[in-house]
Short mmCIF file of C-alpha atoms and ligand atoms in Angstrom, two decimals:
data_model
loop_
_atom_site.label_atom_id
_atom_site.label_comp_id
_atom_site.label_asym_id
_atom_site.label_seq_id
_atom_site.Cartn_x
_atom_site.Cartn_y
_atom_site.Cartn_z
CA UNK A 255 -32.73 11.15 3.71
CA UNK A 256 -30.75 12.89 6.47
CA UNK A 257 -28.74 16.06 6.32
CA UNK A 258 -25.80 17.25 8.33
CA UNK A 259 -26.44 20.97 8.41
CA UNK A 260 -23.58 23.12 9.53
CA UNK A 261 -25.30 26.46 9.07
CA UNK A 262 -28.86 27.71 9.22
CA UNK A 263 -28.49 29.47 5.85
CA UNK A 264 -28.90 26.14 4.05
CA UNK A 265 -30.23 26.00 0.52
CA UNK A 266 -29.81 22.90 -1.58
CA UNK A 267 -27.77 24.67 -4.25
CA UNK A 268 -23.99 24.31 -4.00
CA UNK A 269 -20.89 25.36 -5.86
CA UNK A 270 -19.94 21.71 -6.20
CA UNK A 271 -21.80 18.46 -5.61
CA UNK A 272 -19.75 15.34 -4.96
CA UNK A 273 -21.46 12.02 -5.44
CA UNK A 274 -19.74 9.39 -3.28
CA UNK A 275 -18.11 9.68 0.15
CA UNK A 276 -15.35 7.08 -0.22
CA UNK A 277 -11.70 8.14 -0.36
CA UNK A 278 -12.20 9.51 -3.92
CA UNK A 279 -15.15 11.77 -3.10
CA UNK A 280 -13.92 12.77 0.35
CA UNK A 281 -10.48 13.79 -0.98
CA UNK A 282 -11.89 15.96 -3.77
CA UNK A 283 -14.59 17.43 -1.50
CA UNK A 284 -11.92 18.44 0.99
CA UNK A 285 -9.89 20.21 -1.72
CA UNK A 286 -12.95 22.30 -2.66
CA UNK A 287 -13.75 23.00 1.00
CA UNK A 288 -10.22 24.31 1.50
CA UNK A 289 -10.91 26.79 -1.32
CA UNK A 290 -13.91 28.06 0.62
CA UNK A 291 -16.48 26.73 -1.86
CA UNK A 292 -19.90 25.46 -0.76
CA UNK A 293 -19.82 21.70 -1.15
CA UNK A 294 -22.60 19.10 -1.01
CA UNK A 295 -21.62 15.42 -0.59
CA UNK A 296 -24.25 12.78 -1.39
CA UNK A 297 -23.97 9.08 -0.52
CA UNK A 298 -26.40 6.20 -0.17
CA UNK A 299 -24.59 5.02 2.98
CA UNK A 300 -25.13 6.40 6.46
CA UNK A 301 -21.63 7.92 6.67
CA UNK A 302 -18.26 8.18 4.91
CA UNK A 303 -16.14 5.20 3.74
CA UNK A 304 -18.69 2.42 4.07
CA UNK A 305 -18.07 0.62 0.77
CA UNK A 306 -14.67 -0.14 -0.79
CA UNK A 307 -13.05 2.55 1.37
CA UNK A 308 -14.10 0.74 4.57
CA UNK A 309 -10.49 -0.39 4.57
CA UNK A 310 -8.22 0.23 7.55
CA UNK A 311 -4.94 -0.91 5.99
CA UNK A 312 -4.39 0.66 2.57
CA UNK A 313 -0.68 0.58 1.79
CA UNK A 314 0.93 3.17 -0.48
CA UNK A 315 4.33 3.09 -2.16
CA UNK A 316 5.84 3.98 -5.55
CA UNK A 317 5.24 1.47 -8.31
CA UNK A 318 8.19 -0.70 -9.39
CA UNK A 319 7.21 -1.50 -12.96
CA UNK A 320 9.53 -2.90 -15.60
CA UNK A 321 9.90 0.37 -17.48
CA UNK A 322 9.37 4.11 -17.31
CA UNK A 323 5.74 3.91 -18.37
CA UNK A 324 3.19 6.66 -17.91
CA UNK A 325 1.59 4.50 -15.20
CA UNK A 326 4.88 4.28 -13.33
CA UNK A 327 5.61 8.01 -13.73
CA UNK A 328 2.13 9.08 -12.67
CA UNK A 329 2.06 6.78 -9.69
CA UNK A 330 5.45 8.16 -8.61
CA UNK A 331 4.18 11.75 -8.75
CA UNK A 332 1.00 10.68 -6.96
CA UNK A 333 3.11 8.94 -4.32
CA UNK A 334 5.09 12.13 -3.67
CA UNK A 335 1.81 14.00 -3.20
CA UNK A 336 0.34 11.24 -1.01
CA UNK A 337 3.41 11.06 1.24
CA UNK A 338 3.14 14.83 1.75
CA UNK A 339 -0.61 14.70 2.33
CA UNK A 340 -0.83 11.60 4.51
CA UNK A 341 2.72 10.95 5.75
CA UNK A 342 2.01 12.23 9.25
CA UNK A 343 -1.07 10.00 9.48
CA UNK A 344 0.47 6.72 8.28
CA UNK A 345 -0.77 3.94 10.52
CA UNK A 346 2.43 1.98 9.85
CA UNK A 347 5.56 3.48 8.31
CA UNK A 348 7.81 1.99 5.63
CA UNK A 349 7.01 -0.66 3.01
CA UNK A 350 9.40 -3.43 1.91
CA UNK A 351 9.29 -4.91 -1.58
CA UNK A 352 11.14 -8.27 -1.39
CA UNK A 353 13.02 -9.34 -4.54
CA UNK A 354 11.17 -11.94 -6.60
CA UNK A 355 13.84 -14.56 -6.01
CA UNK A 356 13.61 -17.74 -4.01
CA UNK A 357 15.73 -17.90 -0.83
CA UNK A 358 18.10 -20.28 -2.66
CA UNK A 359 18.53 -17.79 -5.52
CA UNK A 360 18.97 -14.73 -3.29
CA UNK A 361 22.72 -14.69 -4.10
CA UNK A 362 21.74 -13.68 -7.65
CA UNK A 363 20.49 -10.35 -6.28
CA UNK A 364 22.54 -7.49 -7.81
CA UNK A 365 22.12 -4.38 -5.62
CA UNK A 366 23.93 -2.08 -8.08
CA UNK A 367 21.67 -3.10 -10.94
CA UNK A 368 18.61 -2.46 -8.78
CA UNK A 369 19.93 0.96 -7.68
CA UNK A 370 20.50 1.89 -11.33
CA UNK A 371 17.04 0.75 -12.27
CA UNK A 372 15.53 2.79 -9.45
CA UNK A 373 17.40 5.89 -10.65
CA UNK A 374 16.19 5.26 -14.20
CA UNK A 375 12.61 5.10 -12.87
CA UNK A 376 13.15 8.45 -11.10
CA UNK A 377 13.10 6.82 -7.66
CA UNK A 378 16.02 8.48 -5.83
CA UNK A 379 17.81 7.37 -2.63
CA UNK A 380 15.53 9.46 -0.41
CA UNK A 381 12.54 7.38 -1.63
CA UNK A 382 14.01 3.90 -1.84
CA UNK A 383 16.93 1.94 -0.40
CA UNK A 384 18.22 -1.37 -1.71
CA UNK A 385 18.60 -3.81 1.19
CA UNK A 386 20.70 -6.94 1.48
CA UNK A 387 19.20 -9.79 3.60
CA UNK A 388 20.92 -8.80 6.87
CA UNK A 389 19.68 -5.20 6.81
CA UNK A 390 16.27 -6.34 5.59
CA UNK A 391 15.98 -8.70 8.55
CA UNK A 392 16.76 -5.86 10.98
CA UNK A 393 14.27 -3.42 9.43
CA UNK A 394 11.49 -5.69 8.22
CA UNK A 395 11.91 -9.05 9.94
CA UNK A 396 12.43 -10.75 6.55
CA UNK A 397 15.85 -12.24 5.71
CA UNK A 398 15.60 -11.53 2.01
CA UNK A 399 16.97 -8.83 -0.33
CA UNK A 400 14.69 -6.17 -1.74
CA UNK A 401 13.75 -2.49 -1.87
CA UNK A 402 12.75 -0.50 1.22
CA UNK A 403 10.54 2.57 0.87
CA UNK A 404 11.02 4.49 4.16
CA UNK A 405 8.47 7.24 3.42
CA UNK A 406 5.77 4.81 2.24
CA UNK A 407 3.10 3.63 4.66
CA UNK A 408 -0.42 2.47 5.28
CA UNK A 409 -3.53 4.53 5.81
CA UNK A 410 -6.78 3.87 7.63
CA UNK A 411 -9.22 4.98 4.90
CA UNK A 412 -12.16 5.21 7.31
CA UNK A 413 -10.39 7.65 9.60
CA UNK A 414 -8.99 9.53 6.60
CA UNK A 415 -12.47 10.02 5.06
CA UNK A 416 -13.96 11.09 8.40
CA UNK A 417 -11.21 13.70 8.78
CA UNK A 418 -11.64 14.98 5.23
CA UNK A 419 -15.40 15.39 5.72
CA UNK A 420 -15.44 16.69 9.27
CA UNK A 421 -18.24 19.17 9.88
CA UNK A 422 -17.66 22.75 8.71
CA UNK A 423 -19.85 25.65 7.66
CA UNK A 424 -19.39 25.22 3.88
CA UNK A 425 -20.09 21.43 3.87
CA UNK A 426 -23.45 19.64 3.78
CA UNK A 427 -23.55 15.84 3.71
CA UNK A 428 -26.62 13.97 2.49
CA UNK A 429 -26.40 10.48 4.02
CA UNK A 430 -28.72 7.55 3.23
CA UNK A 431 -29.41 9.26 -0.08
CA UNK A 432 -29.17 7.06 -3.17
CA UNK A 433 -29.02 9.07 -6.40
CA UNK A 434 -30.99 7.69 -9.32
CA UNK A 435 -30.65 10.44 -11.91
CA UNK A 436 -28.60 13.49 -12.81
CA UNK A 437 -29.87 16.24 -15.12
CA UNK A 438 -28.32 19.40 -16.50
CA UNK A 439 -30.88 22.20 -16.12
CA UNK A 440 -30.46 25.95 -16.35
CA UNK A 441 -26.67 25.82 -16.09
CA UNK A 442 -26.73 23.50 -13.04
CA UNK A 443 -26.53 19.80 -12.31
CA UNK A 444 -29.52 18.46 -10.39
CA UNK A 445 -29.45 15.10 -8.56
CA UNK A 446 -32.69 13.13 -8.06
CA UNK A 447 -33.78 10.26 -5.82
CA UNK A 448 -35.78 7.18 -6.91
CA UNK A 449 -39.09 9.10 -6.83
CA UNK A 450 -37.53 11.86 -8.93
CA UNK A 451 -37.50 14.26 -6.00
CA UNK A 452 -34.72 16.79 -6.26
CA UNK A 453 -31.92 16.14 -3.77
CA UNK A 454 -29.65 19.09 -4.55
CA UNK A 455 -28.14 21.08 -7.39
CA UNK A 456 -24.74 22.62 -8.13
CA UNK A 457 -22.75 24.40 -10.80
CA UNK A 458 -20.21 21.56 -10.92
CA UNK A 459 -20.71 17.86 -10.36
CA UNK A 460 -18.03 15.30 -9.44
CA UNK A 461 -18.92 11.64 -9.87
CA UNK A 462 -16.85 9.75 -7.31
CA UNK A 463 -19.30 6.90 -6.90
CA UNK A 464 -17.26 3.92 -8.14
CA UNK A 465 -19.44 1.30 -9.85
CA UNK A 466 -22.53 3.41 -9.14
CA UNK A 467 -21.44 5.68 -12.00
CA UNK A 468 -22.27 2.89 -14.52
CA UNK A 469 -26.04 3.20 -14.19
CA UNK A 470 -26.12 6.99 -13.92
CA UNK A 471 -23.97 7.47 -16.99
CA UNK A 472 -25.87 4.83 -18.96
CA UNK A 473 -28.81 7.23 -18.84
CA UNK A 474 -26.48 9.87 -20.34
CA UNK A 475 -25.46 7.34 -23.02
CA UNK A 476 -21.88 7.22 -21.72
CA UNK A 477 -19.82 4.15 -20.92
CA UNK A 478 -16.64 4.34 -18.85
CA UNK A 479 -16.06 0.57 -19.22
CA UNK A 480 -16.09 0.09 -15.45
CA UNK A 481 -15.45 -3.39 -14.15
CA UNK A 482 -15.83 -4.77 -10.60
CA UNK A 483 -12.92 -6.65 -9.03
CA UNK A 484 -13.65 -8.36 -5.73
CA UNK A 485 -10.86 -8.43 -3.16
CA UNK A 486 -10.56 -10.12 0.22
CA UNK A 487 -8.01 -9.59 2.97
CA UNK A 488 -7.74 -11.91 5.98
CA UNK A 489 -6.55 -11.25 9.49
CA UNK A 490 -4.98 -14.35 11.05
CA UNK A 491 -4.19 -15.06 14.70
CA UNK A 492 -0.85 -16.76 15.40
CA UNK A 493 0.09 -17.96 18.89
CA UNK A 494 3.42 -16.62 20.13
CA UNK A 495 4.73 -20.18 20.56
CA UNK A 496 4.00 -21.09 16.93
CA UNK A 497 6.95 -21.65 14.57
CA UNK A 498 5.50 -18.85 12.45
CA UNK A 499 6.26 -16.26 15.14
CA UNK A 500 9.95 -16.19 14.17
CA UNK A 501 9.10 -15.45 10.54
CA UNK A 502 6.47 -12.75 10.87
CA UNK A 503 7.24 -9.35 9.31
CA UNK A 504 7.88 -6.17 11.32
CA UNK A 505 6.91 -3.93 8.39
CA UNK A 506 4.35 -3.89 5.61
CA UNK A 507 5.39 -6.02 2.63
CA UNK A 508 4.36 -5.65 -0.99
CA UNK A 509 5.10 -8.36 -3.50
CA UNK A 510 3.03 -11.34 -4.64
CA UNK A 511 0.31 -9.76 -2.51
CA UNK A 512 0.69 -7.55 0.48
CA UNK A 513 0.62 -7.76 4.24
CA UNK A 514 0.75 -5.53 7.28
CA UNK A 515 3.35 -5.91 10.01
CA UNK A 516 2.26 -8.59 12.48
CA UNK A 517 0.98 -6.96 15.65
CA UNK A 518 1.60 -8.61 19.02
CA UNK A 519 -1.41 -8.45 21.35
CA UNK A 520 -0.25 -9.15 24.96
CA UNK A 521 -3.78 -9.91 26.23
CA UNK A 522 -4.10 -12.94 23.97
CA UNK A 523 -0.38 -13.72 23.79
CA UNK A 524 -0.65 -13.93 20.05
CA UNK A 525 0.01 -11.99 16.87
CA UNK A 526 -2.62 -10.60 14.52
CA UNK A 527 -1.49 -10.47 10.91
CA UNK A 528 -3.46 -9.04 7.96
CA UNK A 529 -2.63 -10.61 4.58
CA UNK A 530 -4.10 -10.42 1.10
CA UNK A 531 -5.47 -9.75 -1.21
CA UNK A 532 -7.45 -11.67 -3.80
CA UNK A 533 -8.31 -10.16 -7.20
CA UNK A 534 -11.48 -11.64 -8.71
CA UNK A 535 -12.55 -9.84 -11.87
CA UNK A 536 -16.28 -9.38 -12.60
CA UNK A 537 -17.27 -10.46 -9.08
CA UNK A 538 -19.39 -8.28 -6.84
CA UNK A 539 -20.24 -10.65 -3.99
CA UNK A 540 -19.28 -9.02 -0.70
CA UNK A 541 -19.56 -12.15 1.45
CA UNK A 542 -16.27 -13.65 2.64
CA UNK A 543 -15.48 -16.97 0.95
CA UNK A 544 -13.36 -20.02 1.75
CA UNK A 545 -11.55 -19.98 -1.60
CA UNK A 546 -10.23 -16.51 -0.80
CA UNK A 547 -9.21 -17.63 2.72
CA UNK A 548 -7.13 -20.36 1.14
CA UNK A 549 -5.56 -18.01 -1.42
CA UNK A 550 -4.57 -15.64 1.36
CA UNK A 551 -3.01 -18.51 3.35
CA UNK A 552 -0.88 -19.25 0.31
CA UNK A 553 -0.03 -15.56 -0.17
CA UNK A 554 1.03 -15.45 3.50
CA UNK A 555 3.59 -18.20 2.97
CA UNK A 556 4.85 -16.75 -0.33
CA UNK A 557 5.16 -13.18 0.99
CA UNK A 558 7.56 -14.15 3.76
CA UNK A 559 9.18 -17.04 1.83
CA UNK A 560 8.07 -19.54 4.47
CA UNK A 561 6.62 -22.21 2.21
CA UNK A 562 7.06 -24.98 4.77
CA UNK A 563 4.88 -23.10 7.32
CA UNK A 564 1.96 -25.06 8.78
CA UNK A 565 -1.25 -23.48 7.44
CA UNK A 566 -3.17 -24.86 10.42
CA UNK A 567 -1.31 -22.47 12.72
CA UNK A 568 -2.84 -19.42 11.00
CA UNK A 569 -6.23 -19.05 12.66
CA UNK A 570 -8.67 -16.94 10.73
CA UNK A 571 -9.95 -14.02 12.83
CA UNK A 572 -11.70 -11.64 10.45
CA UNK A 573 -11.72 -10.41 6.88
CA UNK A 574 -12.29 -7.33 4.78
CA UNK A 575 -14.07 -7.72 1.44
CA UNK A 576 -14.30 -4.82 -0.98
CA UNK A 577 -15.29 -4.37 -4.61
CA UNK A 578 -12.65 -2.37 -6.45
CA UNK A 579 -13.53 -0.56 -9.65
CA UNK A 580 -11.18 -0.71 -12.63
CA UNK A 581 -11.45 0.29 -16.26
CA UNK A 582 -10.09 -1.00 -19.58
CA UNK A 583 -6.48 0.00 -18.93
CA UNK A 584 -4.86 -0.09 -15.46
CA UNK A 585 -5.10 3.66 -15.03
CA UNK A 586 -7.75 5.54 -13.05
CA UNK A 587 -10.31 7.93 -14.51
CA UNK A 588 -9.58 11.45 -13.30
CA UNK A 589 -10.82 14.41 -15.27
CA UNK A 590 -13.67 16.07 -17.14
CA UNK A 591 -16.30 14.04 -18.98
CA UNK A 592 -15.95 15.20 -22.57
CA UNK A 593 -19.58 15.67 -23.51
CA UNK A 594 -21.16 16.61 -20.18
CA UNK A 595 -20.66 20.23 -19.24
CA UNK A 596 -19.16 20.91 -15.78
CA UNK A 597 -19.12 17.21 -14.95
CA UNK A 598 -15.98 15.49 -13.63
CA UNK A 599 -15.17 11.95 -12.69
CA UNK A 600 -12.86 10.24 -10.18
CA UNK A 601 -13.19 6.54 -10.62
CA UNK A 602 -11.43 3.23 -11.30
CA UNK A 603 -8.94 3.69 -8.46
CA UNK A 604 -8.34 -0.07 -8.56
CA UNK A 605 -5.96 -1.19 -5.80
CA UNK A 606 -4.38 2.26 -5.50
CA UNK A 607 -7.05 4.22 -3.72
CA UNK A 608 -4.67 6.41 -1.72
CA UNK A 609 -2.47 7.38 -4.67
CA UNK A 610 -5.18 8.19 -7.17
CA UNK A 611 -7.52 9.97 -4.75
CA UNK A 612 -4.63 12.25 -3.72
CA UNK A 613 -3.88 13.00 -7.37
CA UNK A 614 -7.57 13.66 -8.06
CA UNK A 615 -7.75 16.20 -5.22
CA UNK A 616 -5.13 18.26 -7.09
CA UNK A 617 -6.42 17.80 -10.62
CA UNK A 618 -10.23 18.07 -10.41
CA UNK A 619 -10.39 21.51 -8.69
CA UNK A 620 -7.69 22.78 -11.10
CA UNK A 621 -9.97 21.77 -14.00
CA UNK A 622 -13.23 23.16 -12.65
CA UNK A 623 -11.78 26.29 -11.04
CA UNK A 624 -8.55 26.99 -12.91
CA UNK A 625 -6.06 29.38 -11.37
CA UNK A 626 -2.43 30.29 -11.89
CA UNK A 627 -1.63 28.88 -8.44
CA UNK A 628 -3.27 25.52 -9.19
CA UNK A 629 -1.38 25.19 -12.49
CA UNK A 630 1.88 26.20 -10.89
CA UNK A 631 1.38 23.53 -8.26
CA UNK A 632 0.67 20.84 -10.88
CA UNK A 633 3.74 21.93 -12.81
CA UNK A 634 5.86 21.83 -9.64
CA UNK A 635 4.96 18.17 -9.23
CA UNK A 636 5.76 17.44 -12.88
CA UNK A 637 2.10 16.77 -13.69
CA UNK A 638 2.22 17.72 -17.34
CA UNK A 639 -0.77 17.76 -19.68
CA UNK A 640 0.69 14.71 -21.38
CA UNK A 641 0.78 12.69 -18.14
CA UNK A 642 -2.68 13.81 -17.09
CA UNK A 643 -4.06 12.87 -20.52
CA UNK A 644 -3.32 9.26 -19.53
CA UNK A 645 -5.94 9.41 -16.77
CA UNK A 646 -8.47 11.72 -18.47
CA UNK A 647 -11.80 10.07 -19.37
CA UNK A 648 -11.36 11.62 -22.84
CA UNK A 649 -9.04 8.72 -23.70
CA UNK A 650 -12.09 6.48 -24.12
CA UNK A 651 -14.04 8.93 -26.23
CA UNK A 652 -11.67 9.64 -29.08
CA UNK A 653 -12.27 8.21 -32.54
CA UNK A 654 -15.66 7.28 -33.93
CA UNK A 655 -17.70 8.37 -30.92
CA UNK A 656 -16.66 12.00 -30.75
CA UNK A 657 -13.87 12.43 -33.25
CA UNK A 658 -11.65 15.40 -32.71
CA UNK A 659 -14.26 17.07 -30.48
CA UNK A 660 -13.20 14.90 -27.56
CA UNK A 661 -9.87 16.63 -27.27
CA UNK A 662 -10.70 19.98 -28.83
CA UNK A 663 -13.94 20.84 -27.07
CA UNK A 664 -12.61 20.12 -23.60
CA UNK A 665 -8.86 20.12 -23.14
CA UNK A 666 -7.37 18.00 -20.37
CA UNK A 667 -6.22 21.19 -18.67
CA UNK A 668 -7.38 24.64 -19.77
CA UNK A 669 -4.65 26.60 -21.54
CA UNK A 670 -4.55 29.39 -18.99
CA UNK A 671 -6.13 30.47 -15.75
CA UNK A 672 -9.55 32.08 -15.89
CA UNK A 673 -11.87 33.12 -13.10
CA UNK A 674 -15.09 31.20 -12.61
C1 LIG B 993 -9.09 -6.12 -0.68
C2 LIG B 993 -8.69 -4.74 -1.08
C3 LIG B 993 -7.42 -4.28 -0.76
C4 LIG B 993 -7.03 -2.98 -1.13
N1 LIG B 993 -5.82 -2.53 -0.76
C5 LIG B 993 -5.44 -1.27 -1.04
C6 LIG B 993 -4.20 -0.78 -0.62
O1 LIG B 993 -3.42 -1.48 0.03
N2 LIG B 993 -3.86 0.51 -0.94
C7 LIG B 993 -4.71 1.32 -1.63
O2 LIG B 993 -4.36 2.50 -1.87
N3 LIG B 993 -5.92 0.87 -2.06
C8 LIG B 993 -6.29 -0.40 -1.77
N4 LIG B 993 -7.50 -0.87 -2.20
C9 LIG B 993 -8.32 -0.02 -3.06
C10 LIG B 993 -9.12 1.03 -2.33
O3 LIG B 993 -9.79 0.45 -1.22
C11 LIG B 993 -10.13 1.61 -3.35
O4 LIG B 993 -9.43 2.05 -4.51
C12 LIG B 993 -10.88 2.80 -2.81
O5 LIG B 993 -11.43 2.53 -1.55
C13 LIG B 993 -12.00 3.22 -3.77
O6 LIG B 993 -12.56 4.40 -3.28
P1 LIG B 993 -13.81 5.09 -3.99
O7 LIG B 993 -14.09 6.32 -3.23
O8 LIG B 993 -13.54 5.20 -5.46
O9 LIG B 993 -14.98 4.03 -3.88
P2 LIG B 993 -15.94 3.70 -2.63
O10 LIG B 993 -15.18 3.71 -1.36
O11 LIG B 993 -16.63 2.43 -2.99
O12 LIG B 993 -16.95 4.91 -2.59
C14 LIG B 993 -17.98 5.09 -3.53
C15 LIG B 993 -19.16 5.67 -2.77
O13 LIG B 993 -20.18 6.02 -3.72
C16 LIG B 993 -21.44 5.74 -3.13
N5 LIG B 993 -22.41 5.58 -4.21
C17 LIG B 993 -22.30 4.83 -5.33
N6 LIG B 993 -23.35 5.00 -6.13
C18 LIG B 993 -24.19 5.87 -5.50
C19 LIG B 993 -25.46 6.44 -5.82
N7 LIG B 993 -26.08 6.17 -6.97
N8 LIG B 993 -26.03 7.29 -4.93
C20 LIG B 993 -25.40 7.60 -3.77
N9 LIG B 993 -24.20 7.11 -3.42
C21 LIG B 993 -23.59 6.25 -4.27
C22 LIG B 993 -21.20 4.45 -2.34
O14 LIG B 993 -22.16 4.31 -1.30
C23 LIG B 993 -19.78 4.66 -1.81
O15 LIG B 993 -19.77 5.21 -0.50
C24 LIG B 993 -7.93 -2.16 -1.85
C25 LIG B 993 -9.20 -2.63 -2.18
C26 LIG B 993 -9.58 -3.90 -1.80
C27 LIG B 993 -10.95 -4.39 -2.15
#
C-alpha cells in the first residue's frame, strides 16, 4: 500500500472517501476538493485511470435519440455541463453524426425535418448544425449529409484524471490498495484490505469502482445489476498513397460506431486512424482479439461509407480494450444508496464516461453536502428531481425489496439546504 501524502498532519479519517480513481471517482473527488473537504481516494491500481478510463479518445456529444426521452434530456444537460467543464481541454474539436442513409439515398435527406427534430429535442442551432454533403466534406472530410456538433469533442481520460487528482493539501491517494470490505461503524465508513486491516475511514463514502462494486455490495446484500461489456478500439496505419487516404475523416465521427479524425504522421508518411468500438456483453477478457479487429475494419468502412475499400490497406497498429459497466436500463447509477447511510454510487457509465462523470460531479456533492448554491446550480441546468430520479439507484429498490421506504427514507435530492 502506498500513500501520496500532501501534508504532515495526515490521519486516515477523511470527510469523504472515494473508491475508484477512474473518470467517475476522479471527477467526484475533484468536486469535493474544490469545496475544501478532506478527500481520500483509494484504488487497487498504481495511479489514476488505469482500467476502463485508460482511454485517450473518449468522444462526447449530445444524444440523438428518436424521442424526447429522459435519457436524451439528461444526456443533453450532461453534455452542456461537460462542454463547459472540458471544452478547453478537448483533444479534437467537433463531432459529425452522418445521416443513416446510403450514399445513393442521400438525396432523401430532408434538412428542414432534421432541424425541426433537433429543436424538438432541445438541441438549438448553437449546439448542432445540419450539413449538406458539400459543407460536410469541407468540415469533416466526409461527403455525406448529417449533423455537426461544433462544441462536442474528445477527451484524453488519462490526462483528465491526472489533472483532477493532482496533488493538493486536502487530498490523499491510496494506490495499490484493493478494498475487500466496507463497514459502517460509529457514524463512519471504514474500508478494509484483504487481511481486514483498516485502510481509512470517512463520514461519507462514494463507490466509483465500476464492476468492483458488485462484490463489495454483495456483502451488504445489495445488487445494482451491474453487467460487464467488453469494448475494443483499433488504431490502423494507412499509407498516404493508399486509396483510403482520400476518404479519411478530418473530424471525429459518431454513427454505426465512432472514429477519431485520421492523423497524418510525416515521419512515417502515413495516417493513424482510431476506429471502434465493439460491444460484447458479459465479457471481461481484456486481451485484444481478432474478431474485434475484424469488426472494427467493417465499422471503418461503414463509418465513412467506403464499402469498397480494401481492408488489407488498414494495417493494425495498436488497440485499446476496456470493460464498460452497464446496468439493467441504459442509464448510469448516480445517487445515494437507499439503505446504506452516507453512501453514494457513481457507476454504470457505459459508453458515456465523460457525460455521466461530469453530471455525477454536480449531483453527488449536492446530495451529501446540500447547499442553496448547489441546488440553484442544478436548477439552472434544468436538473430537476424528476430527471435525477432516472439515474438514482433507488429506481432498482422500489417495490417488494424496500416498499415505500426507498423513496421516502432517502429522497433523490433533499427538500432544502441544510448544513452538514
Ligand atoms: C472501447 C471503449 C470505448 C469507449 N468510448 C467512449 C467514448 O467515446 N466516450 C465516453 O465518454 N466514454 C467512452 N467509453 C466509456 C468510458 O471509458 C467509461 O465509461 C469510463 O472510463 C468508466 O469510468 P469509471 O471511473 O466508472 O471506471 P474505471 O475507469 O474502470 O475505474 C474504476 C476504478 O475502480 C478501481 N477499483 C475497482 N474495484 C476496486 C476495489 N475493490 N478496490 C480498489 N479499487 C477498485 C479500479 O482499479 C479502477 O481504477 C468507452 C469505453 C470503452 C471500453
